[in-house]
mmCIF file of C-alpha atoms in Angstrom:
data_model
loop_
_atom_site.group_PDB
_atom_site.id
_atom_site.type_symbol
_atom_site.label_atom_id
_atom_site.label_comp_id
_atom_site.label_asym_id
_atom_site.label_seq_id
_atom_site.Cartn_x
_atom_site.Cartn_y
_atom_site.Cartn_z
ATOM 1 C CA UNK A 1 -23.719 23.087 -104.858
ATOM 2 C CA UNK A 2 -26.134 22.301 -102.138
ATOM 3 C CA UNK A 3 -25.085 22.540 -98.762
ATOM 4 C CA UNK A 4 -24.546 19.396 -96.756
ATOM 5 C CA UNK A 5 -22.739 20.902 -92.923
ATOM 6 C CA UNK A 6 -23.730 19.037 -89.667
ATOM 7 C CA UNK A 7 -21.444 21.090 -87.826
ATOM 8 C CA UNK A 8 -21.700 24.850 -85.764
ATOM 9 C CA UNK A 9 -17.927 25.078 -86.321
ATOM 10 C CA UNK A 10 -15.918 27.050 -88.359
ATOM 11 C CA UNK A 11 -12.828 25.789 -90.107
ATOM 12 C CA UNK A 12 -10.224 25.972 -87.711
ATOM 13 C CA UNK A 13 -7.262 27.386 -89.249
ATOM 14 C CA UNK A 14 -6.319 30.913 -89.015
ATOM 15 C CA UNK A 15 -6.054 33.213 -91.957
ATOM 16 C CA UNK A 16 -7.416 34.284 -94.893
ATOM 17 C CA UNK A 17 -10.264 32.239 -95.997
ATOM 18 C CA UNK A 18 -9.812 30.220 -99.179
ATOM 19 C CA UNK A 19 -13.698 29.241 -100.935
ATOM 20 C CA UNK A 20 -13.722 26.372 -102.730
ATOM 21 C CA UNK A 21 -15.768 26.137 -105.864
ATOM 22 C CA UNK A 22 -16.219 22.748 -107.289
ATOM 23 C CA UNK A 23 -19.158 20.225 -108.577
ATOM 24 C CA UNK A 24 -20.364 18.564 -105.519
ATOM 25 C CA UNK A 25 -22.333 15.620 -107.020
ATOM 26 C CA UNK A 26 -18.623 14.594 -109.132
ATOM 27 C CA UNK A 27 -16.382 15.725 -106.949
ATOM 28 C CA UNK A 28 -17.759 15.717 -102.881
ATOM 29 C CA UNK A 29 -16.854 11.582 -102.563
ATOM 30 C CA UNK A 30 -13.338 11.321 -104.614
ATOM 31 C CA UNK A 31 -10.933 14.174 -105.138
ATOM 32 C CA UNK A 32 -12.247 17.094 -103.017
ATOM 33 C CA UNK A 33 -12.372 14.636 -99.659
ATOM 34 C CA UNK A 34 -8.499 14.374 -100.348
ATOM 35 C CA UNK A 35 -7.741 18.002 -100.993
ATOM 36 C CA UNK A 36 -9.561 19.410 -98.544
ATOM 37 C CA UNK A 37 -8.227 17.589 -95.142
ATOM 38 C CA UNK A 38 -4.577 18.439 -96.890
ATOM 39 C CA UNK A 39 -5.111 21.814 -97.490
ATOM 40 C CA UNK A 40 -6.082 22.097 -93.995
ATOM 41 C CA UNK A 41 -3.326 20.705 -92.446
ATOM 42 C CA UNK A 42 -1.659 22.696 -93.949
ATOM 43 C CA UNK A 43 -3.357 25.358 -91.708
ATOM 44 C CA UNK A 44 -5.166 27.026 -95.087
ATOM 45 C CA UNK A 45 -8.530 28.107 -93.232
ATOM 46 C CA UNK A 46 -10.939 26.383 -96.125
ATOM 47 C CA UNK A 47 -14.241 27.077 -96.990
ATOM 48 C CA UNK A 48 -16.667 24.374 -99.178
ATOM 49 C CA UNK A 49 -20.283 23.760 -99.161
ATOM 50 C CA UNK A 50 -20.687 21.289 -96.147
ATOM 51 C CA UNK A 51 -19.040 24.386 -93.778
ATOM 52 C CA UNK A 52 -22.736 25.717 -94.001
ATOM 53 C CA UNK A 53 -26.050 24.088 -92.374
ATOM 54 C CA UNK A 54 -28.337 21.461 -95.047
ATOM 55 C CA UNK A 55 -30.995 23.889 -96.099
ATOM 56 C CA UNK A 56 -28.936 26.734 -96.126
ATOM 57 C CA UNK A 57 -30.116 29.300 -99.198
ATOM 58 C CA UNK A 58 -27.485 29.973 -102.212
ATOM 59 C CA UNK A 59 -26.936 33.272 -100.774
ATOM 60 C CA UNK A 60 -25.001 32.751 -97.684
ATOM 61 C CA UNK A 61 -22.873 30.687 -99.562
ATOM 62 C CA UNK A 62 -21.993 33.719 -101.799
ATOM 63 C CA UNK A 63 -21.650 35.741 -98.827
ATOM 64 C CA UNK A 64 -18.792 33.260 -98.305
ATOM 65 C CA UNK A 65 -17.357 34.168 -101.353
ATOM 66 C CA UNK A 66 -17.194 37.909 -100.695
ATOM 67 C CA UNK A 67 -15.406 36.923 -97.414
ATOM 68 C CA UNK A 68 -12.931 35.094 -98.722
ATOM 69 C CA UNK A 69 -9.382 36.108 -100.297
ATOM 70 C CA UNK A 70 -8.498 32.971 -102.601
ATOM 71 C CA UNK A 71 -11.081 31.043 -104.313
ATOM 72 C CA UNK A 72 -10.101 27.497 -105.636
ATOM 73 C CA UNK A 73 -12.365 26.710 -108.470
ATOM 74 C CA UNK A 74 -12.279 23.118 -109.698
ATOM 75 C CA UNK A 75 -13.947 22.981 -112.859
ATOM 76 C CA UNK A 76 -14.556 18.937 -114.279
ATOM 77 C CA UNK A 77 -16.494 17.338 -116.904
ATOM 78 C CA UNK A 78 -19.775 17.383 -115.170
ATOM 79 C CA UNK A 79 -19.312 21.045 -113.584
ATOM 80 C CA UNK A 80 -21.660 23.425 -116.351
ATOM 81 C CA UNK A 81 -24.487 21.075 -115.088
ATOM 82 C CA UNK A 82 -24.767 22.996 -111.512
ATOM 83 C CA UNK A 83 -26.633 26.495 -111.611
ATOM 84 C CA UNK A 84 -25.018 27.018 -108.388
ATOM 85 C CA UNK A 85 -21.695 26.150 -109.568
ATOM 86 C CA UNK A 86 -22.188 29.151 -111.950
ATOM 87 C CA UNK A 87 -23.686 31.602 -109.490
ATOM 88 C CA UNK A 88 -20.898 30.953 -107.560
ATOM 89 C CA UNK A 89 -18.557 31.452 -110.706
ATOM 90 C CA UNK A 90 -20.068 34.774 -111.344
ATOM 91 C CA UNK A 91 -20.237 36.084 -107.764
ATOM 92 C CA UNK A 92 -16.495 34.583 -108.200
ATOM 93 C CA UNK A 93 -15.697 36.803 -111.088
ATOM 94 C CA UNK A 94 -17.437 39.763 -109.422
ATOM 95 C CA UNK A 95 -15.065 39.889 -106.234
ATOM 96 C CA UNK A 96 -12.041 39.726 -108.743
ATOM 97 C CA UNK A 97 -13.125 42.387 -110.710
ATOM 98 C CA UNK A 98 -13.032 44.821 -108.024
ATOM 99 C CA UNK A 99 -10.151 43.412 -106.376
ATOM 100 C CA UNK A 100 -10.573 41.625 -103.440
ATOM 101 C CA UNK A 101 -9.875 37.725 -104.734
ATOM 102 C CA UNK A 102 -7.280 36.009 -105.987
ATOM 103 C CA UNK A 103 -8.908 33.230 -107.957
ATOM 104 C CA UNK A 104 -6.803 29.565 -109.189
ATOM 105 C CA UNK A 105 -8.687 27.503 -111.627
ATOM 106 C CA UNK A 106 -8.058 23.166 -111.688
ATOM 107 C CA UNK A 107 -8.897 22.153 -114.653
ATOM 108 C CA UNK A 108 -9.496 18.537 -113.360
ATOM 109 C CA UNK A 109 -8.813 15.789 -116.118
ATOM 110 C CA UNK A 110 -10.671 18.027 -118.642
ATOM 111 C CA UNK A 111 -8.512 20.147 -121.351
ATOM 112 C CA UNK A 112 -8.082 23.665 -120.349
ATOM 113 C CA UNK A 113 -9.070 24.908 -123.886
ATOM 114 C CA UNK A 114 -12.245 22.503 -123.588
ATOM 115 C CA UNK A 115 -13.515 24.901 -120.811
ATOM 116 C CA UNK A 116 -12.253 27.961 -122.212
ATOM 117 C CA UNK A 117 -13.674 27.407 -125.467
ATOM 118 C CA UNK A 118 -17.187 25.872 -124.240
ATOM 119 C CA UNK A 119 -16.113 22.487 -126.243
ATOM 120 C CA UNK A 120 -17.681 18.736 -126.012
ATOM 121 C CA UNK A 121 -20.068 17.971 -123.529
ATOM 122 C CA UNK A 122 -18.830 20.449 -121.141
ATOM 123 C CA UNK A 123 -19.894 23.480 -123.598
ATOM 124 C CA UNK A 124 -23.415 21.485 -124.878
ATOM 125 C CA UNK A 125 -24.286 20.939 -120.830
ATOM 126 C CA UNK A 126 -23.464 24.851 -120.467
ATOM 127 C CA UNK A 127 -25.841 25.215 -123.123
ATOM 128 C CA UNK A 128 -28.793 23.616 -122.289
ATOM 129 C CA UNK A 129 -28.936 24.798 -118.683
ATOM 130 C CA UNK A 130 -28.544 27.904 -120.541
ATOM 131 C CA UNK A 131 -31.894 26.816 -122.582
ATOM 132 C CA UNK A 132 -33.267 25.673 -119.538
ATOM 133 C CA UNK A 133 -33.125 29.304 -117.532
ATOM 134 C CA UNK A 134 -34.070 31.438 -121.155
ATOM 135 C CA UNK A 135 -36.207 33.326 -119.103
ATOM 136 C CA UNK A 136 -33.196 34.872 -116.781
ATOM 137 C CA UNK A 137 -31.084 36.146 -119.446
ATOM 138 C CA UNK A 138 -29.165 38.151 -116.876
ATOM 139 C CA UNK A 139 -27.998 35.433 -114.741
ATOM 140 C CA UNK A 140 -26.820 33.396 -117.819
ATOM 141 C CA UNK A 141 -25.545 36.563 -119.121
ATOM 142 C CA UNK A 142 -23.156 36.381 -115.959
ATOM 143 C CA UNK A 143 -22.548 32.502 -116.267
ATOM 144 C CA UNK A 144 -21.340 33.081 -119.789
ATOM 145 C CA UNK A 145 -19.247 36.207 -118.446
ATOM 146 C CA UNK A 146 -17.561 34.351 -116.115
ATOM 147 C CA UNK A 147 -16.756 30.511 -117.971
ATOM 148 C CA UNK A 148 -14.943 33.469 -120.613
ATOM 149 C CA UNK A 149 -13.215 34.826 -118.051
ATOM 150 C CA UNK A 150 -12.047 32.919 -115.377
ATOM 151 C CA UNK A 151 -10.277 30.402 -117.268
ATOM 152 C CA UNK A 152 -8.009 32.355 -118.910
ATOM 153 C CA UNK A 153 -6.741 33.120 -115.595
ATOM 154 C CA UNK A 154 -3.186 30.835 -115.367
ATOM 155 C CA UNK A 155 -4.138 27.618 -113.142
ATOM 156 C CA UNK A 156 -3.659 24.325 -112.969
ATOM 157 C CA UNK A 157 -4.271 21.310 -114.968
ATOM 158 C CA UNK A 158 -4.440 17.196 -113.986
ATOM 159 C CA UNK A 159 -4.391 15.553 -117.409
ATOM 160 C CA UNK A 160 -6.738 11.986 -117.386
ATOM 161 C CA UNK A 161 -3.936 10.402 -118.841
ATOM 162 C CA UNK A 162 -0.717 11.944 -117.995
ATOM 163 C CA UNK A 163 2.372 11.286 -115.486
ATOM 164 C CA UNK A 164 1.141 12.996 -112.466
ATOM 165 C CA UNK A 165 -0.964 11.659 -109.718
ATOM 166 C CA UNK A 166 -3.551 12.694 -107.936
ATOM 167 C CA UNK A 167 -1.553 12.796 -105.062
ATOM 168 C CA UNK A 168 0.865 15.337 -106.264
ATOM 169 C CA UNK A 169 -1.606 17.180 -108.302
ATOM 170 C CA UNK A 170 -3.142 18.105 -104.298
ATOM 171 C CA UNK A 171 0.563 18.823 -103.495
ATOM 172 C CA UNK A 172 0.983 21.470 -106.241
ATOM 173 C CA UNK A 173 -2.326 22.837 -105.435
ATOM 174 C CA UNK A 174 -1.503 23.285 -101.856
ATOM 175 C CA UNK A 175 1.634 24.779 -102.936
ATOM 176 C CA UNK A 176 -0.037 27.671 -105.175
ATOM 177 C CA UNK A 177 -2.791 28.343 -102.657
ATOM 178 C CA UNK A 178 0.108 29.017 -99.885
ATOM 179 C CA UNK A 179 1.789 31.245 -102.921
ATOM 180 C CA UNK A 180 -1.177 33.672 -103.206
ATOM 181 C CA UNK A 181 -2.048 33.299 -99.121
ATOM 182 C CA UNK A 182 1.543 34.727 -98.310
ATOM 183 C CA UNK A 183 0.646 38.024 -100.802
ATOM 184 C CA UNK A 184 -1.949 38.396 -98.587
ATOM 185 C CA UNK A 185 -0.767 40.145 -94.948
ATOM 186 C CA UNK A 186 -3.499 40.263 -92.325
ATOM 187 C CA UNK A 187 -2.611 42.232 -89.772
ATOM 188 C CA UNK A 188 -1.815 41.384 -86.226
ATOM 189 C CA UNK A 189 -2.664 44.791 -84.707
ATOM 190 C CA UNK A 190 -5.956 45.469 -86.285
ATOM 191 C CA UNK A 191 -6.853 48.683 -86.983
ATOM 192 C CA UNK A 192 -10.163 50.588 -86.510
ATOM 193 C CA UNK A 193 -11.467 50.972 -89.918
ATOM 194 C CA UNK A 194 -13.500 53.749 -91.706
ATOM 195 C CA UNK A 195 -15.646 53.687 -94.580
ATOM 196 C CA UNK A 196 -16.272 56.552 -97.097
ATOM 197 C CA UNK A 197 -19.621 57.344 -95.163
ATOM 198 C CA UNK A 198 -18.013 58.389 -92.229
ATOM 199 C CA UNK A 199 -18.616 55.120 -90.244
ATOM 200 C CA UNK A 200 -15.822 53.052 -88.211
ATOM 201 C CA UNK A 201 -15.483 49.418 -87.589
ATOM 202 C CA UNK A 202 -14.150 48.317 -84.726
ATOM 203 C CA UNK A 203 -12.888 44.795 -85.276
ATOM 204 C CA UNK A 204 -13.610 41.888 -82.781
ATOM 205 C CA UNK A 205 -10.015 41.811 -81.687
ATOM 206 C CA UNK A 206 -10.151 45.438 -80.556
ATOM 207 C CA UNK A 207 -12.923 44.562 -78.195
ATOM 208 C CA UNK A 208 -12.928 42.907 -74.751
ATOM 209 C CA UNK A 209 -14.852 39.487 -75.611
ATOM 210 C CA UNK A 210 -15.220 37.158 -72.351
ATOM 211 C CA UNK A 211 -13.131 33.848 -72.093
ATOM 212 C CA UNK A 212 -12.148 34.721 -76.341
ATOM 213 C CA UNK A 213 -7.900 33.849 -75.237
ATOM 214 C CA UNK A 214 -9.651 30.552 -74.341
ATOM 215 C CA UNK A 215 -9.364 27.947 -77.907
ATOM 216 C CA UNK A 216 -12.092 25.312 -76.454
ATOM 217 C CA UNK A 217 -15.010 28.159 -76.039
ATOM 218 C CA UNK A 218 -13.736 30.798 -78.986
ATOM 219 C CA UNK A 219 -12.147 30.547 -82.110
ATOM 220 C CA UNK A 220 -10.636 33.088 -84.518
ATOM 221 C CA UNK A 221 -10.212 32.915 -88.059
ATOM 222 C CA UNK A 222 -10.116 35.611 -90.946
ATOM 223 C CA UNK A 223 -12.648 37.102 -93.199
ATOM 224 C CA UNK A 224 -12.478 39.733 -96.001
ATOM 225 C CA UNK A 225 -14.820 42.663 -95.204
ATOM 226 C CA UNK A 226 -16.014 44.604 -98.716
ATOM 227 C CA UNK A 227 -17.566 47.565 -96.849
ATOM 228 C CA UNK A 228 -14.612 48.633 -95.424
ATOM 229 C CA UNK A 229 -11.552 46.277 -97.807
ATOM 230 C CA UNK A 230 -10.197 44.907 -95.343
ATOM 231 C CA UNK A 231 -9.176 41.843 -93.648
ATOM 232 C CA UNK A 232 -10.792 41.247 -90.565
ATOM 233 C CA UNK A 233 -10.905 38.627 -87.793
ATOM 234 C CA UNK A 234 -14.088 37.362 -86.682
ATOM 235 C CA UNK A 235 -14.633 35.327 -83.284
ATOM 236 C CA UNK A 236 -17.210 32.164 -83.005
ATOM 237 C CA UNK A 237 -18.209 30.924 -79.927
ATOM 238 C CA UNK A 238 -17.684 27.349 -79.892
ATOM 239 C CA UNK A 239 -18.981 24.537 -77.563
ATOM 240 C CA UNK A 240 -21.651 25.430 -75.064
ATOM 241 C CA UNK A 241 -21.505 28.226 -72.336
ATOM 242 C CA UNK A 242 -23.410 30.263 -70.131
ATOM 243 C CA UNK A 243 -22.068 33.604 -70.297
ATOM 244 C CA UNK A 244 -21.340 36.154 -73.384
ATOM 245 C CA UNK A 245 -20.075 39.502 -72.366
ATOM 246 C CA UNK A 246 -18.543 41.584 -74.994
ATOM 247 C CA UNK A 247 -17.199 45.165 -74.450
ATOM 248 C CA UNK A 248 -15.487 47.963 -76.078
ATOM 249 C CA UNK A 249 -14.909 51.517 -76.360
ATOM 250 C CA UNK A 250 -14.558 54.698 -78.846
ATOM 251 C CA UNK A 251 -13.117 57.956 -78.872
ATOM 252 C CA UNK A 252 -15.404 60.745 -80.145
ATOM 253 C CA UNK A 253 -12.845 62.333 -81.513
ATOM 254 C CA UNK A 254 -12.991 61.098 -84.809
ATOM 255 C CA UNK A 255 -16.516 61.859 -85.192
ATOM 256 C CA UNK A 256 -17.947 64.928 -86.749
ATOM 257 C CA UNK A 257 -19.444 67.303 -83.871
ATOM 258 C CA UNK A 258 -23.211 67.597 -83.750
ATOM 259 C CA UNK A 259 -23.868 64.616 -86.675
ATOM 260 C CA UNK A 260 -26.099 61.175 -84.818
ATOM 261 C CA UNK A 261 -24.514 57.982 -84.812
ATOM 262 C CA UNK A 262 -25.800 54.750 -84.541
ATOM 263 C CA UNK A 263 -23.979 51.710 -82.372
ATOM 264 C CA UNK A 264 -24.093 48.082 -84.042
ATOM 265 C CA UNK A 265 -23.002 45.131 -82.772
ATOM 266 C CA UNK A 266 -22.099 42.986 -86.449
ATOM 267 C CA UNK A 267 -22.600 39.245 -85.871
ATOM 268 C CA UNK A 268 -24.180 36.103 -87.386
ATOM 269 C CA UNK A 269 -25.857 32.678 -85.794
ATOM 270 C CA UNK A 270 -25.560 29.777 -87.094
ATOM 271 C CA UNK A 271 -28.433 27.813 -88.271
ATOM 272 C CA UNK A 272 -27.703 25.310 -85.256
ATOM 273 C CA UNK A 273 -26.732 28.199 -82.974
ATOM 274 C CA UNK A 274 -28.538 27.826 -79.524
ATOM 275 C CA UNK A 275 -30.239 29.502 -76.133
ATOM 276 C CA UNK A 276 -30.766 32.325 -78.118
ATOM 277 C CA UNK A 277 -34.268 32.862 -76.595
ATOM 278 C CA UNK A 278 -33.621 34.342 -73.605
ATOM 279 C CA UNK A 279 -32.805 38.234 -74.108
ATOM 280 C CA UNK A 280 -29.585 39.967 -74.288
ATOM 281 C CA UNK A 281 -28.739 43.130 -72.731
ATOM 282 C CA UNK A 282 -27.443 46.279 -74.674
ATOM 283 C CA UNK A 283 -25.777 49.137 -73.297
ATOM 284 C CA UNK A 284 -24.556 52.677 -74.748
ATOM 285 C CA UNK A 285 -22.819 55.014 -72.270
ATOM 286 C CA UNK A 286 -21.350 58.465 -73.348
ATOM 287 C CA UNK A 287 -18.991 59.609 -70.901
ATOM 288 C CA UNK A 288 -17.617 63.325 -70.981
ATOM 289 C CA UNK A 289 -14.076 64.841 -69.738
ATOM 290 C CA UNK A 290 -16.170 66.606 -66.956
ATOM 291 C CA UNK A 291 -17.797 62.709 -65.960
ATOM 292 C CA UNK A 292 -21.155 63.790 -66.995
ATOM 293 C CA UNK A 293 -22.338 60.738 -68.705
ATOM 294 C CA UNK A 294 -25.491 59.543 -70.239
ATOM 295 C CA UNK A 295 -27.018 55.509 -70.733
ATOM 296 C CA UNK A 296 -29.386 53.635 -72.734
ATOM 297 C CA UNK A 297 -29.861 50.000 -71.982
ATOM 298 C CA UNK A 298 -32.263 47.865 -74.033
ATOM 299 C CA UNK A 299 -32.979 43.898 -74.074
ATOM 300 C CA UNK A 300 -33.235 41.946 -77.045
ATOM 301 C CA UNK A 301 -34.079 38.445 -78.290
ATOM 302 C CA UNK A 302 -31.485 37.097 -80.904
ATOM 303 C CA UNK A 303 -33.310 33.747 -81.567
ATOM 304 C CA UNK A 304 -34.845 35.538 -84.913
ATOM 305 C CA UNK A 305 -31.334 36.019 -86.370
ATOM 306 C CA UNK A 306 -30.629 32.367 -86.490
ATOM 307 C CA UNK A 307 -29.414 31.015 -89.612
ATOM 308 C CA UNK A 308 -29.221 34.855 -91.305
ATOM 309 C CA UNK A 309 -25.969 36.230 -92.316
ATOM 310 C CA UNK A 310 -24.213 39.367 -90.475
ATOM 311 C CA UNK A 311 -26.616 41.480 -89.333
ATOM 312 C CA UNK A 312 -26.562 44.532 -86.855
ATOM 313 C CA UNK A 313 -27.292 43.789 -83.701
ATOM 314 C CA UNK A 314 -28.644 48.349 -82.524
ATOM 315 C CA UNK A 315 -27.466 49.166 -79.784
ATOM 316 C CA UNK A 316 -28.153 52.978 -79.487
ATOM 317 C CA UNK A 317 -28.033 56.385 -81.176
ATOM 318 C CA UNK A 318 -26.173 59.376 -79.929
ATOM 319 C CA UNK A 319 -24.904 62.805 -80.979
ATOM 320 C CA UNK A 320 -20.996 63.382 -81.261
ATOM 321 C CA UNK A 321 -20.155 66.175 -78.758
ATOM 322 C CA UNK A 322 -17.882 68.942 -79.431
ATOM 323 C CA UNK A 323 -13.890 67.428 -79.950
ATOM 324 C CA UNK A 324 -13.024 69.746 -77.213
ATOM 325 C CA UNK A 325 -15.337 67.940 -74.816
ATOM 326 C CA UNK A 326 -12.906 64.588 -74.918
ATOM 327 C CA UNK A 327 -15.680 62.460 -74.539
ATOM 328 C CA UNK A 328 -15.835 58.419 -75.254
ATOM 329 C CA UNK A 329 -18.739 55.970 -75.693
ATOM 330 C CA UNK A 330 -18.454 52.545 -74.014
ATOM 331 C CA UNK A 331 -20.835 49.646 -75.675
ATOM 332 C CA UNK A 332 -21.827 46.200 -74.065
ATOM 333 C CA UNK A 333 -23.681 43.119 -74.995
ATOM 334 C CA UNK A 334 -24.078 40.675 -72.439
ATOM 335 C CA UNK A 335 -26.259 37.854 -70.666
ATOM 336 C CA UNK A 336 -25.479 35.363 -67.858
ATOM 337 C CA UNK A 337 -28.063 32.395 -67.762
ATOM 338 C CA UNK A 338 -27.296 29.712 -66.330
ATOM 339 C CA UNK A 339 -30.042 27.748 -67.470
ATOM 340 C CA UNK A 340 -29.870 28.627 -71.051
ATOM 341 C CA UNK A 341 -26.912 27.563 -72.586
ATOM 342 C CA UNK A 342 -25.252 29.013 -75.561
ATOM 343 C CA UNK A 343 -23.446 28.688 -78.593
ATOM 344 C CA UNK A 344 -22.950 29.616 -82.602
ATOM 345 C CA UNK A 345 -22.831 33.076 -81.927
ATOM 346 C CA UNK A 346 -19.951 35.183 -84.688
ATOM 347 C CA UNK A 347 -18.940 38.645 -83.699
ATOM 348 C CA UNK A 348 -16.922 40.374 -86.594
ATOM 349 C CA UNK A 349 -16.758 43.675 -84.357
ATOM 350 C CA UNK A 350 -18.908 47.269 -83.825
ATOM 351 C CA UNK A 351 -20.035 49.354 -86.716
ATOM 352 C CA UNK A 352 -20.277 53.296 -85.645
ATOM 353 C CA UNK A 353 -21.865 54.745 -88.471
ATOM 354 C CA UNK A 354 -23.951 58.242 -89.068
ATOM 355 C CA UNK A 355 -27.603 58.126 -89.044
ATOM 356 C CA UNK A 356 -28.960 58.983 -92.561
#
């Protein structure tokens, strides 16, 4: 589905995100510009194509997938016509296999066994895209995988010509999505996280973001995070400001003595993010029980990340000390300018990871 956002915004609801899947061209205009407003006020934190900047590249949107929890996919007579609908599907598939998404089909006015059996016009349009992309057998490979998959999975289904409205089809849609959202507990004291490499996250809500407690410059909503499976809040600065200062801290006591470690700052820019140009500051301080301490600022530009997904923002190296020594690192990002205004800026939190 191609990507039609105006917007440097987020969806505003907190939560779990919820990714809809559905065929733009059929759907965008009639039943999806009811659903969506509804599901929202419903405070279900939604995700669909326009939530991304025009010109955005297929893969950020299936980055979206892999942060979501529930993915809503709407499948109609004209939806085996999108390659993108299918990527999506497969990426879709993918994130259930291992776990991390709950997925509810709509089978809108189309027969559920017409899509599960590749029938009528919806199975002959599956196969000529399928004809038309011969030489990616992979990809279709995963198209087919996933149109024999995901409908089986129990959903829902608005006949063309039965009883039921449009109206309360949304209603029982809502309904479900809320079902699977309240299996799904993220937690209001986050945790620091670890990985199976030895690395820690430190989510944004552990660290000390300026003016965050303030709705009109920051907003928080709720991603899933693969590396580490788990749900995670991520902050975007909204509106336009001068200032970003974002601290934290870490105990060295987790790490193992004598092994390098690396400092990230994870975040993302919108593709309409701006007064990016001017340079940040970075700081790494390691502070011992005795107050010996050691720091390494740098400056950095973050207008080249614009319009990228997360990416790690280095900070600094340094070497875990002895777990007798009791000795913490304190991080920073920050830049006052009060010429250059900012805004679009996403921190999900710090990585601490070993250097390989």
């Amino acid at each position: 589905m191609a990507a039609t956002y105006s917007s440097a915004v987020r969806p505003a609801p907190k939560g779990p995100q919820v990714f809809i899947n559905f065929r733009g061209a059929e759907l965008r205009n009639s039943f999806v510009a009811f659903l969506e407003p509804i599901l929202r006020d419903a405070s279900i934190n939604v995700f669909i194509d326009k939530d991304e900047v025009v010109g955005t590249n297929l893969a950020n949107l299936l980055v979206r997938i892999e942060e979501s929890r529930v993915a809503v996919v709407i499948f109609s007579k004209d939806y085996t016509s999108s390659e993108w609908c299918l990527d999506e599907l497969a990426t879709i598939k993918d994130c259930r296999d291992q776990g991390s998404l709950s997925v509810i089909p709509i089978f809108f006015k189309l027969e559920p066994s017409v899509v599960r059996e590749l029938r009528g016009i919806f199975g002959d349009t599956f196969r000529d895209l399928k004809k038309k992309y011969v030489h990616e057998p992979e990809r279709t490979q995963k198209w087919e995988e996933a149109l024999e998959s995901i409908p089986t999975i129990r959903g829902l289904y608005l006949s063309e010509r039965g009883d039921q409205n449009e109206r309360e089809f949304i209603d029982s849609v809502v309904c479900e999505t809320q079902r699977l959202m309240s299996q799904i507990a993220v937690r209001g004291n986050p945790k620091i996280e670890s990985n199976q490499d030895g690395g820690f996250l430190i989510p944004a809500r552990r660290l000390d973001i300026a003016h965050s407690d303030n709705p009109e410059k920051w907003m928080w909503s709720s991603i899933y995070d693969r590396t580490y499976r788990a749900d995670t809040e991520i902050a975007t600065m909204i509106n336009i400001h001068t200032l970003i200062k974002v601290t934290g801290d870490f105990h060295t006591r987790k790490l193992t003595p004598g092994r390098k470690y690396e400092v990230v700052f994870l975040v993302s820019l919108d593709d309409t993010a701006l007064g990016w140009k001017k340079k940040v500051t970075l700081t790494l301080k390691l502070v011992m029980a005795d107050k010996s301490q050691s720091e390494h600022d740098k400056a950095l530009c973050l207008d080249e990340y614009i319009g990228e997904n997360w990416v790690d923002i280095h900070v600094g190296e340094f070497e875990a000390p002895p777990k007798k020594d009791d000795a913490k690192i304190y991080f920073s990002m920050h830049q006052y300018v009060d010429t250059d205004r900012k805004s679009g800026i996403v921190v999900k939190g710090v990585a601490i990871r070993p250097v390989q």
